[in-house]
Amino acid sequence: MKILLIPPTFHYKDGGAPLSCSDFPSGFGYMAATLKQAGYAVTGLNPNNLTGYASAKFMLQDVLTKKIKENIPDLIGLGGLCTDYSFLKDAINLIRSINPSIPIVLGGQIVTNDAEFIFQDLLPNYAVIGEADEAIVDIVRDMPEPGIIKTVAPENLDSLPFPDYEPFGIKDMLDNHSMDTRLLYRYSRPNPRPFNLVASRSCPYNCTFCVHQHRSIPYRARSIDNIMEEIRVMYEKYEFNILIILDELFAVSNKRMLDFCNAVLVGKEKYHWDFDWMFQTHASARLTLPVLKLAKQAGCFFFSYGLESASEKVLKSMNKKIQVYDVIDAIKLARESKIGFGANLIFGDPAETEETWAESLAFWLKYGQENMIFLANLMPYPGSKLFADCQAKGMFADKKSYYEHIDESAVNMTSIPN
């Protein structure tokens, strides 16, 4: 049986833009690996890094048509975020027009956070809620009745095979497209070859704007030994020089960070690894100066905290469970350990006022010159408490229209006039 996996196009609604491997959706790599391990033939179509088309829609039509006719897959897997709605809708319609008999499996957070609507609206054969690493194998093997399938998240992440990015042109991404989305990162090498790694999944916190708010999937972390083995295998294969740890919550404690740093140092000595790395975490980790100095020694050049606002009032409304001084302390430690620091300030929480807005801007003006602090507007995405609250107020009565125009304009959830 032949399986075709298709990740979404970056900024599809905007006409399409190149996507470097540093942002490649890791879920597709894990699914490719588990399917291959089960004995299935897997091909991939990465509709990114492709130029010479008048629009992303024309590009998708051309490459998808060719791929399906050349490979004649027995099943196609798609997935993405709520912001990938337009891409997924067009892709499914195209597949149906090319060969309506091919079963389509749709997954990702767009399904996990709004399964009933998405299944009825986009009409895949299967809509998968949760982590599909192992569920995709069951679907391919058993071909159950079409419908919504809720998965059981793997408890032991060490038991999963390492992600396989070969079907998606990983070498081309590394060789030719590493700088395509540089806006998202500041690299430490003049010729960066960024590679990503997932060391844990989910998050134990419940920020109101985050889609983890209504998810029952628990936080799980891989063992340090398992992480090091993936680094060893992937470094030997791809010779990356920057490692991006994708976890929303990587260093949950000083001990885990110490164990990781010491293991990286051993690996660099034993295998001659030559890479720098970055991570993000929560202020509750309370990383200390000695730990960060060890991280610097092990090659860490950047880390970020989830800040979101410099107003205590707004942070409380967001259920962030941090204080502004936690972040200020982290900035001071970053400076002392000579590691770059980053954060986001997102404006528009329901508790936002002109005064709280000013607090965050003052923080940005004070600390943003020597740190990478992005400014953005807060968006209510399906799966978050914010979205549910907006729905309760009747703000998104036409949900299909909401998806079709997602992120096109700010949503005013505050009492501040538009």
CSV table of N, CA and C in Angstrom, one decimal, residues 174-332:
chain,number,residue,atom,x,y,z
A,174,LEU,N,17.7,21.9,3.8
A,174,LEU,CA,19.0,22.3,4.5
A,174,LEU,C,20.0,23.0,3.6
A,175,ASP,N,20.1,22.4,2.4
A,175,ASP,CA,21.2,23.0,1.5
A,175,ASP,C,20.8,24.3,0.9
A,176,ASN,N,19.5,24.5,0.6
A,176,ASN,CA,19.1,25.7,-0.2
A,176,ASN,C,18.1,26.6,0.4
A,177,HIS,N,17.5,26.3,1.5
A,177,HIS,CA,16.4,27.1,2.0
A,177,HIS,C,16.5,27.4,3.5
A,178,SER,N,17.6,27.3,4.1
A,178,SER,CA,17.7,27.5,5.5
A,178,SER,C,17.5,29.0,5.9
A,179,MET,N,17.7,29.9,5.0
A,179,MET,CA,17.5,31.3,5.3
A,179,MET,C,16.1,31.9,4.9
A,180,ASP,N,15.3,31.0,4.4
A,180,ASP,CA,14.0,31.5,3.8
A,180,ASP,C,13.1,32.1,4.8
A,181,THR,N,13.1,31.6,6.0
A,181,THR,CA,12.2,32.2,7.0
A,181,THR,C,13.0,32.7,8.2
A,182,ARG,N,14.0,33.4,7.9
A,182,ARG,CA,15.0,33.8,9.0
A,182,ARG,C,14.3,34.8,9.9
A,183,LEU,N,13.2,35.4,9.5
A,183,LEU,CA,12.5,36.3,10.4
A,183,LEU,C,12.2,35.7,11.8
A,184,LEU,N,11.9,34.4,11.8
A,184,LEU,CA,11.5,33.7,13.0
A,184,LEU,C,12.7,33.5,14.0
A,185,TYR,N,13.9,33.5,13.5
A,185,TYR,CA,15.1,33.2,14.3
A,185,TYR,C,16.2,34.1,14.0
A,186,ARG,N,17.2,34.2,14.9
A,186,ARG,CA,18.5,34.8,14.7
A,186,ARG,C,19.5,33.7,14.8
A,187,TYR,N,20.2,33.4,13.7
A,187,TYR,CA,21.1,32.3,13.7
A,187,TYR,C,22.5,32.6,14.2
A,188,SER,N,23.2,31.6,14.7
A,188,SER,CA,24.5,31.9,15.2
A,188,SER,C,25.6,31.5,14.3
A,189,ARG,N,25.3,31.1,13.1
A,189,ARG,CA,26.3,30.7,12.1
A,189,ARG,C,26.0,31.4,10.8
A,190,PRO,N,27.1,31.8,10.1
A,190,PRO,CA,26.9,32.5,8.8
A,190,PRO,C,26.3,31.7,7.7
A,191,ASN,N,26.5,30.4,7.8
A,191,ASN,CA,25.9,29.5,6.8
A,191,ASN,C,25.0,28.5,7.6
A,192,PRO,N,23.9,28.9,8.0
A,192,PRO,CA,23.1,28.0,9.0
A,192,PRO,C,22.5,26.8,8.3
A,193,ARG,N,22.5,25.7,9.0
A,193,ARG,CA,21.8,24.5,8.6
A,193,ARG,C,21.0,24.1,9.8
A,194,PRO,N,19.8,24.7,9.9
A,194,PRO,CA,19.0,24.5,11.1
A,194,PRO,C,18.2,23.2,11.0
A,195,PHE,N,18.2,22.4,12.1
A,195,PHE,CA,17.4,21.2,12.2
A,195,PHE,C,16.6,21.2,13.5
A,196,ASN,N,15.4,20.7,13.4
A,196,ASN,CA,14.5,20.7,14.6
A,196,ASN,C,14.4,19.4,15.3
A,197,LEU,N,14.1,19.5,16.6
A,197,LEU,CA,13.9,18.3,17.4
A,197,LEU,C,12.8,18.5,18.4
A,198,VAL,N,12.0,17.5,18.6
A,198,VAL,CA,11.0,17.5,19.6
A,198,VAL,C,11.4,16.7,20.8
A,199,ALA,N,11.6,17.3,22.0
A,199,ALA,CA,12.0,16.6,23.2
A,199,ALA,C,10.9,16.3,24.1
A,200,SER,N,9.8,16.9,23.9
A,200,SER,CA,8.6,16.7,24.8
A,200,SER,C,7.3,17.1,24.0
A,201,ARG,N,6.2,16.7,24.5
A,201,ARG,CA,4.9,17.1,23.9
A,201,ARG,C,3.9,17.6,24.9
A,202,SER,N,3.0,18.4,24.4
A,202,SER,CA,1.9,19.1,25.1
A,202,SER,C,2.5,20.0,26.1
A,203,CYS,N,1.7,20.5,27.0
A,203,CYS,CA,2.0,21.5,28.0
A,203,CYS,C,1.1,21.4,29.2
A,204,PRO,N,1.6,21.5,30.4
A,204,PRO,CA,0.8,21.4,31.6
A,204,PRO,C,0.1,22.6,32.0
A,205,TYR,N,0.3,23.7,31.3
A,205,TYR,CA,-0.3,25.0,31.7
A,205,TYR,C,-1.5,25.2,30.9
A,206,ASN,N,-2.3,26.2,31.3
A,206,ASN,CA,-3.6,26.5,30.6
A,206,ASN,C,-3.8,27.9,30.4
A,207,CYS,N,-3.0,28.5,29.6
A,207,CYS,CA,-3.1,29.9,29.2
A,207,CYS,C,-4.4,30.1,28.3
A,208,THR,N,-5.1,31.1,28.5
A,208,THR,CA,-6.4,31.3,27.9
A,208,THR,C,-6.4,31.3,26.4
A,209,PHE,N,-5.2,31.8,25.8
A,209,PHE,CA,-5.1,32.0,24.4
A,209,PHE,C,-4.6,30.7,23.7
A,210,CYS,N,-4.2,29.7,24.5
A,210,CYS,CA,-3.5,28.6,23.9
A,210,CYS,C,-4.5,27.4,23.7
A,211,VAL,N,-4.2,26.7,22.6
A,211,VAL,CA,-5.1,25.6,22.2
A,211,VAL,C,-4.9,24.4,23.1
A,212,HIS,N,-3.9,24.4,24.0
A,212,HIS,CA,-3.8,23.3,25.0
A,212,HIS,C,-4.9,23.4,26.0
A,213,GLN,N,-5.6,24.5,26.1
A,213,GLN,CA,-6.6,24.8,27.1
A,213,GLN,C,-7.6,23.6,27.2
A,214,HIS,N,-8.1,23.1,26.1
A,214,HIS,CA,-9.2,22.1,26.2
A,214,HIS,C,-8.7,20.8,25.7
A,215,ARG,N,-7.4,20.5,25.8
A,215,ARG,CA,-6.9,19.2,25.4
A,215,ARG,C,-6.6,18.3,26.6
A,216,SER,N,-6.9,17.0,26.5
A,216,SER,CA,-6.7,16.1,27.5
A,216,SER,C,-5.4,15.4,27.4
A,217,ILE,N,-4.6,15.8,26.4
A,217,ILE,CA,-3.3,15.1,26.1
A,217,ILE,C,-2.3,15.6,27.2
A,218,PRO,N,-1.7,14.7,28.0
A,218,PRO,CA,-0.8,15.1,29.1
A,218,PRO,C,0.6,15.5,28.5
A,219,TYR,N,1.3,16.3,29.4
A,219,TYR,CA,2.7,16.6,29.0
A,219,TYR,C,3.6,15.4,29.2
A,220,ARG,N,4.4,15.1,28.2
A,220,ARG,CA,5.3,13.9,28.4
A,220,ARG,C,6.7,14.4,27.8
A,221,ALA,N,7.8,13.9,28.4
A,221,ALA,CA,9.1,14.3,28.0
A,221,ALA,C,9.9,13.0,27.6
A,222,ARG,N,10.7,13.1,26.6
A,222,ARG,CA,11.6,12.0,26.3
A,222,ARG,C,12.8,11.9,27.2
A,223,SER,N,13.4,10.8,27.3
A,223,SER,CA,14.6,10.7,28.1
A,223,SER,C,15.8,11.3,27.5
A,224,ILE,N,16.7,11.8,28.2
A,224,ILE,CA,17.9,12.4,27.7
A,224,ILE,C,18.7,11.5,26.8
A,225,ASP,N,18.8,10.2,27.2
A,225,ASP,CA,19.5,9.2,26.3
A,225,ASP,C,18.8,9.1,25.0
A,226,ASN,N,17.5,9.1,24.9
A,226,ASN,CA,16.8,9.0,23.7
A,226,ASN,C,17.0,10.2,22.8
A,227,ILE,N,17.0,11.4,23.4
A,227,ILE,CA,17.2,12.6,22.7
A,227,ILE,C,18.6,12.6,22.1
A,228,MET,N,19.6,12.2,22.9
A,228,MET,CA,21.0,12.2,22.4
A,228,MET,C,21.2,11.2,21.2
A,229,GLU,N,20.5,10.1,21.3
A,229,GLU,CA,20.6,9.1,20.2
A,229,GLU,C,20.0,9.7,18.9
A,230,GLU,N,18.9,10.4,19.0
A,230,GLU,CA,18.3,11.1,17.8
A,230,GLU,C,19.3,12.1,17.2
A,231,ILE,N,19.9,12.9,18.1
A,231,ILE,CA,20.9,13.9,17.7
A,231,ILE,C,22.1,13.2,17.0
A,232,ARG,N,22.5,12.1,17.6
A,232,ARG,CA,23.7,11.4,17.0
A,232,ARG,C,23.3,10.9,15.5
A,233,VAL,N,22.1,10.3,15.4
A,233,VAL,CA,21.7,9.8,14.1
A,233,VAL,C,21.5,10.9,13.1
A,234,MET,N,20.8,11.9,13.5
A,234,MET,CA,20.5,13.0,12.6
A,234,MET,C,21.7,13.9,12.2
A,235,TYR,N,22.6,14.1,13.2
A,235,TYR,CA,23.8,14.8,12.9
A,235,TYR,C,24.7,14.1,11.9
A,236,GLU,N,24.8,12.8,12.1
A,236,GLU,CA,25.6,12.0,11.1
A,236,GLU,C,25.0,12.0,9.7
A,237,LYS,N,23.7,12.1,9.7
A,237,LYS,CA,23.0,12.1,8.4
A,237,LYS,C,23.0,13.5,7.7
A,238,TYR,N,22.8,14.6,8.4
A,238,TYR,CA,22.5,15.8,7.8
A,238,TYR,C,23.5,16.9,8.1
A,239,GLU,N,24.4,16.7,9.1
A,239,GLU,CA,25.5,17.7,9.4
A,239,GLU,C,24.9,19.1,9.7
A,240,PHE,N,23.8,19.1,10.5
A,240,PHE,CA,23.3,20.4,10.8
A,240,PHE,C,24.2,21.2,11.8
A,241,ASN,N,24.1,22.5,11.8
A,241,ASN,CA,25.0,23.2,12.7
A,241,ASN,C,24.2,24.1,13.7
A,242,ILE,N,22.8,24.0,13.6
A,242,ILE,CA,22.0,24.7,14.6
A,242,ILE,C,20.8,23.7,14.9
A,243,LEU,N,20.6,23.5,16.2
A,243,LEU,CA,19.5,22.6,16.6
A,243,LEU,C,18.4,23.5,17.3
A,244,ILE,N,17.2,23.4,16.7
A,244,ILE,CA,16.1,24.2,17.3
A,244,ILE,C,15.2,23.2,18.0
A,245,ILE,N,15.2,23.3,19.3
A,245,ILE,CA,14.3,22.4,20.1
A,245,ILE,C,12.9,23.1,20.1
A,246,LEU,N,12.0,22.4,19.5
A,246,LEU,CA,10.7,22.9,19.2
A,246,LEU,C,9.7,23.0,20.4
A,247,ASP,N,10.0,22.3,21.5
A,247,ASP,CA,9.1,22.2,22.6
A,247,ASP,C,8.6,23.5,23.1
A,248,GLU,N,7.4,23.6,23.4
A,248,GLU,CA,6.9,24.8,24.1
A,248,GLU,C,7.4,24.9,25.5
A,249,LEU,N,7.7,23.8,26.0
A,249,LEU,CA,8.2,23.7,27.4
A,249,LEU,C,9.4,22.7,27.5
A,250,PHE,N,10.6,23.1,27.2
A,250,PHE,CA,11.7,22.2,27.1
A,250,PHE,C,12.3,22.0,28.5
A,251,ALA,N,12.8,23.0,29.1
A,251,ALA,CA,13.5,22.9,30.4
A,251,ALA,C,12.5,23.1,31.5
A,252,VAL,N,11.9,22.0,32.0
A,252,VAL,CA,11.0,22.1,33.1
A,252,VAL,C,11.6,22.4,34.5
A,253,SER,N,12.9,22.1,34.5
A,253,SER,CA,13.7,22.3,35.8
A,253,SER,C,15.2,22.5,35.5
A,254,ASN,N,15.9,22.9,36.5
A,254,ASN,CA,17.3,23.0,36.3
A,254,ASN,C,18.0,21.7,36.1
A,255,LYS,N,17.4,20.6,36.8
A,255,LYS,CA,18.0,19.3,36.6
A,255,LYS,C,18.0,18.8,35.2
A,256,ARG,N,16.8,19.0,34.6
A,256,ARG,CA,16.7,18.5,33.2
A,256,ARG,C,17.6,19.2,32.3
A,257,MET,N,17.8,20.5,32.5
A,257,MET,CA,18.7,21.3,31.7
A,257,MET,C,20.1,20.9,31.9
A,258,LEU,N,20.5,20.7,33.2
A,258,LEU,CA,21.8,20.2,33.5
A,258,LEU,C,22.1,18.9,32.8
A,259,ASP,N,21.2,17.9,32.9
A,259,ASP,CA,21.3,16.6,32.3
A,259,ASP,C,21.5,16.7,30.8
A,260,PHE,N,20.7,17.6,30.2
A,260,PHE,CA,20.8,17.8,28.7
A,260,PHE,C,22.1,18.4,28.3
A,261,CYS,N,22.6,19.4,29.0
A,261,CYS,CA,23.8,20.1,28.7
A,261,CYS,C,25.0,19.2,28.9
A,262,ASN,N,25.0,18.4,30.0
A,262,ASN,CA,26.2,17.5,30.2
A,262,ASN,C,26.2,16.4,29.1
A,263,ALA,N,25.0,16.0,28.7
A,263,ALA,CA,25.0,14.9,27.6
A,263,ALA,C,25.4,15.5,26.3
A,264,VAL,N,25.1,16.7,26.0
A,264,VAL,CA,25.5,17.4,24.8
A,264,VAL,C,27.1,17.5,24.8
A,265,LEU,N,27.6,17.9,25.9
A,265,LEU,CA,29.0,18.1,26.0
A,265,LEU,C,29.8,16.7,25.8
A,266,VAL,N,29.2,15.7,26.4
A,266,VAL,CA,29.8,14.3,26.2
A,266,VAL,C,29.7,14.0,24.7
A,267,GLY,N,28.6,14.3,24.0
A,267,GLY,CA,28.4,14.0,22.6
A,267,GLY,C,29.4,14.7,21.7
A,268,LYS,N,29.6,16.0,22.1
A,268,LYS,CA,30.5,16.8,21.3
A,268,LYS,C,32.0,16.3,21.4
A,269,GLU,N,32.3,15.8,22.6
A,269,GLU,CA,33.6,15.2,22.8
A,269,GLU,C,33.7,13.9,22.1
A,270,LYS,N,32.7,13.1,22.2
A,270,LYS,CA,32.8,11.7,21.7
A,270,LYS,C,32.6,11.6,20.2
A,271,TYR,N,31.6,12.4,19.7
A,271,TYR,CA,31.3,12.3,18.2
A,271,TYR,C,31.7,13.6,17.4
A,272,HIS,N,32.3,14.5,18.1
A,272,HIS,CA,32.8,15.7,17.4
A,272,HIS,C,31.6,16.6,16.8
A,273,TRP,N,30.5,16.6,17.5
A,273,TRP,CA,29.4,17.4,17.1
A,273,TRP,C,29.8,18.9,17.1
A,274,ASP,N,29.4,19.6,16.1
A,274,ASP,CA,29.6,21.0,16.0
A,274,ASP,C,28.3,21.7,15.6
A,275,PHE,N,27.5,22.0,16.7
A,275,PHE,CA,26.3,22.7,16.5
A,275,PHE,C,26.0,23.6,17.7
A,276,ASP,N,25.2,24.6,17.4
A,276,ASP,CA,24.7,25.5,18.5
A,276,ASP,C,23.2,25.1,18.7
A,277,TRP,N,22.6,25.5,19.7
A,277,TRP,CA,21.2,25.1,19.9
A,277,TRP,C,20.4,26.2,20.7
A,278,MET,N,19.1,26.1,20.6
A,278,MET,CA,18.2,27.1,21.2
A,278,MET,C,16.9,26.3,21.8
A,279,PHE,N,16.3,27.0,22.7
A,279,PHE,CA,15.1,26.3,23.3
A,279,PHE,C,14.2,27.4,23.9
A,280,GLN,N,13.0,27.0,24.2
A,280,GLN,CA,12.0,27.9,24.9
A,280,GLN,C,11.4,27.1,26.1
A,281,THR,N,11.0,27.9,27.1
A,281,THR,CA,10.5,27.3,28.3
A,281,THR,C,9.6,28.3,29.1
A,282,HIS,N,9.2,27.9,30.3
A,282,HIS,CA,8.3,28.7,31.1
A,282,HIS,C,9.1,29.3,32.3
A,283,ALA,N,8.7,30.4,32.7
A,283,ALA,CA,9.4,31.1,33.8
A,283,ALA,C,9.5,30.2,35.1
A,284,SER,N,8.6,29.3,35.2
A,284,SER,CA,8.5,28.4,36.4
A,284,SER,C,9.8,27.5,36.5
A,285,ALA,N,10.5,27.3,35.4
A,285,ALA,CA,11.7,26.5,35.4
A,285,ALA,C,12.8,27.2,36.3
A,286,ARG,N,12.7,28.5,36.4
A,286,ARG,CA,13.6,29.2,37.2
A,286,ARG,C,15.1,28.8,37.0
A,287,LEU,N,15.5,28.9,35.8
A,287,LEU,CA,16.9,28.5,35.5
A,287,LEU,C,17.9,29.4,36.2
A,288,THR,N,19.0,28.8,36.7
A,288,THR,CA,19.9,29.6,37.5
A,288,THR,C,21.1,30.0,36.6
A,289,LEU,N,21.9,30.9,37.1
A,289,LEU,CA,23.1,31.3,36.3
A,289,LEU,C,24.1,30.2,36.1
A,290,PRO,N,24.4,29.4,37.1
A,290,PRO,CA,25.4,28.3,36.8
A,290,PRO,C,24.8,27.3,35.7
A,291,VAL,N,23.5,27.1,35.7
A,291,VAL,CA,22.9,26.2,34.7
A,291,VAL,C,23.0,26.8,33.3
A,292,LEU,N,22.7,28.1,33.2
A,292,LEU,CA,22.8,28.8,31.9
A,292,LEU,C,24.2,29.0,31.4
A,293,LYS,N,25.2,29.1,32.3
A,293,LYS,CA,26.6,29.2,31.9
A,293,LYS,C,27.0,27.8,31.3
A,294,LEU,N,26.5,26.7,31.9
A,294,LEU,CA,26.8,25.4,31.4
A,294,LEU,C,26.1,25.2,30.0
A,295,ALA,N,24.9,25.8,29.9
A,295,ALA,CA,24.2,25.7,28.6
A,295,ALA,C,25.0,26.4,27.5
A,296,LYS,N,25.6,27.6,27.9
A,296,LYS,CA,26.4,28.4,27.0
A,296,LYS,C,27.6,27.5,26.6
A,297,GLN,N,28.2,26.9,27.5
A,297,GLN,CA,29.4,26.1,27.3
A,297,GLN,C,29.0,24.9,26.3
A,298,ALA,N,27.8,24.4,26.4
A,298,ALA,CA,27.4,23.3,25.6
A,298,ALA,C,26.9,23.7,24.3
A,299,GLY,N,26.9,25.0,24.0
A,299,GLY,CA,26.5,25.5,22.7
A,299,GLY,C,25.2,26.3,22.6
A,300,CYS,N,24.5,26.5,23.7
A,300,CYS,CA,23.2,27.2,23.7
A,300,CYS,C,23.5,28.7,23.3
A,301,PHE,N,22.8,29.2,22.3
A,301,PHE,CA,23.0,30.6,22.0
A,301,PHE,C,21.8,31.5,22.1
A,302,PHE,N,20.6,30.8,22.4
A,302,PHE,CA,19.4,31.6,22.5
A,302,PHE,C,18.3,30.8,23.2
A,303,PHE,N,17.5,31.5,24.1
A,303,PHE,CA,16.4,30.8,24.7
A,303,PHE,C,15.3,31.9,24.8
A,304,SER,N,14.1,31.4,25.0
A,304,SER,CA,13.0,32.3,25.1
A,304,SER,C,12.0,31.9,26.2
A,305,TYR,N,11.3,32.9,26.8
A,305,TYR,CA,10.3,32.6,27.8
A,305,TYR,C,8.9,33.0,27.2
A,306,GLY,N,7.9,32.4,27.6
A,306,GLY,CA,6.5,32.9,27.2
A,306,GLY,C,6.2,34.1,28.1
A,307,LEU,N,6.2,35.3,27.6
A,307,LEU,CA,5.9,36.5,28.3
A,307,LEU,C,4.5,36.9,28.1
A,308,GLU,N,4.2,37.3,26.8
A,308,GLU,CA,2.9,37.7,26.3
A,308,GLU,C,2.5,39.1,26.7
A,309,SER,N,2.7,39.5,28.0
A,309,SER,CA,2.3,40.9,28.4
A,309,SER,C,3.2,41.3,29.5
A,310,ALA,N,3.5,42.6,29.7
A,310,ALA,CA,4.2,43.1,30.8
A,310,ALA,C,3.3,43.7,31.8
A,311,SER,N,2.0,43.5,31.7
A,311,SER,CA,1.1,44.0,32.7
A,311,SER,C,0.6,42.8,33.6
A,312,GLU,N,0.7,43.0,34.9
A,312,GLU,CA,0.3,41.9,35.8
A,312,GLU,C,-1.2,41.6,35.7
A,313,LYS,N,-2.0,42.7,35.4
A,313,LYS,CA,-3.4,42.5,35.2
A,313,LYS,C,-3.7,41.6,34.0
A,314,VAL,N,-3.0,41.8,32.9
A,314,VAL,CA,-3.3,41.0,31.7
A,314,VAL,C,-2.7,39.6,31.9
A,315,LEU,N,-1.6,39.5,32.5
A,315,LEU,CA,-1.0,38.2,32.8
A,315,LEU,C,-2.0,37.3,33.6
A,316,LYS,N,-2.6,37.9,34.6
A,316,LYS,CA,-3.6,37.2,35.4
A,316,LYS,C,-4.8,36.8,34.6
A,317,SER,N,-5.2,37.7,33.7
A,317,SER,CA,-6.4,37.4,32.8
A,317,SER,C,-6.0,36.2,31.9
A,318,MET,N,-4.8,36.2,31.4
A,318,MET,CA,-4.3,35.1,30.5
A,318,MET,C,-4.0,33.8,31.2
A,319,ASN,N,-4.1,33.8,32.6
A,319,ASN,CA,-3.7,32.6,33.4
A,319,ASN,C,-2.3,32.2,33.1
A,320,LYS,N,-1.4,33.1,32.9
A,320,LYS,CA,0.0,32.8,32.6
A,320,LYS,C,0.8,32.2,33.7
A,321,LYS,N,0.4,32.5,35.0
A,321,LYS,CA,1.1,32.0,36.2
A,321,LYS,C,2.6,32.4,36.2
A,322,ILE,N,2.8,33.6,35.7
A,322,ILE,CA,4.2,34.2,35.9
A,322,ILE,C,4.1,35.6,36.3
A,323,GLN,N,5.2,36.2,36.8
A,323,GLN,CA,5.2,37.6,37.1
A,323,GLN,C,6.2,38.3,36.2
A,324,VAL,N,6.1,39.6,36.0
A,324,VAL,CA,7.0,40.3,35.1
A,324,VAL,C,8.4,40.2,35.5
A,325,TYR,N,8.6,40.2,36.9
A,325,TYR,CA,9.9,40.2,37.4
A,325,TYR,C,10.6,38.9,37.1
A,326,ASP,N,9.8,37.8,36.9
A,326,ASP,CA,10.5,36.5,36.5
A,326,ASP,C,11.2,36.7,35.2
A,327,VAL,N,10.6,37.4,34.2
A,327,VAL,CA,11.2,37.6,32.9
A,327,VAL,C,12.3,38.5,33.0
A,328,ILE,N,12.2,39.6,33.8
A,328,ILE,CA,13.3,40.5,34.0
A,328,ILE,C,14.5,39.8,34.5
A,329,ASP,N,14.3,38.9,35.5
A,329,ASP,CA,15.4,38.1,36.1
A,329,ASP,C,16.0,37.2,35.0
A,330,ALA,N,15.2,36.6,34.1
A,330,ALA,CA,15.8,35.8,33.0
A,330,ALA,C,16.6,36.6,32.1
A,331,ILE,N,16.2,37.8,31.8
A,331,ILE,CA,16.9,38.7,30.9
A,331,ILE,C,18.3,39.0,31.5
A,332,LYS,N,18.3,39.3,32.8
A,332,LYS,CA,19.6,39.6,33.5
A,332,LYS,C,20.5,38.4,33.4
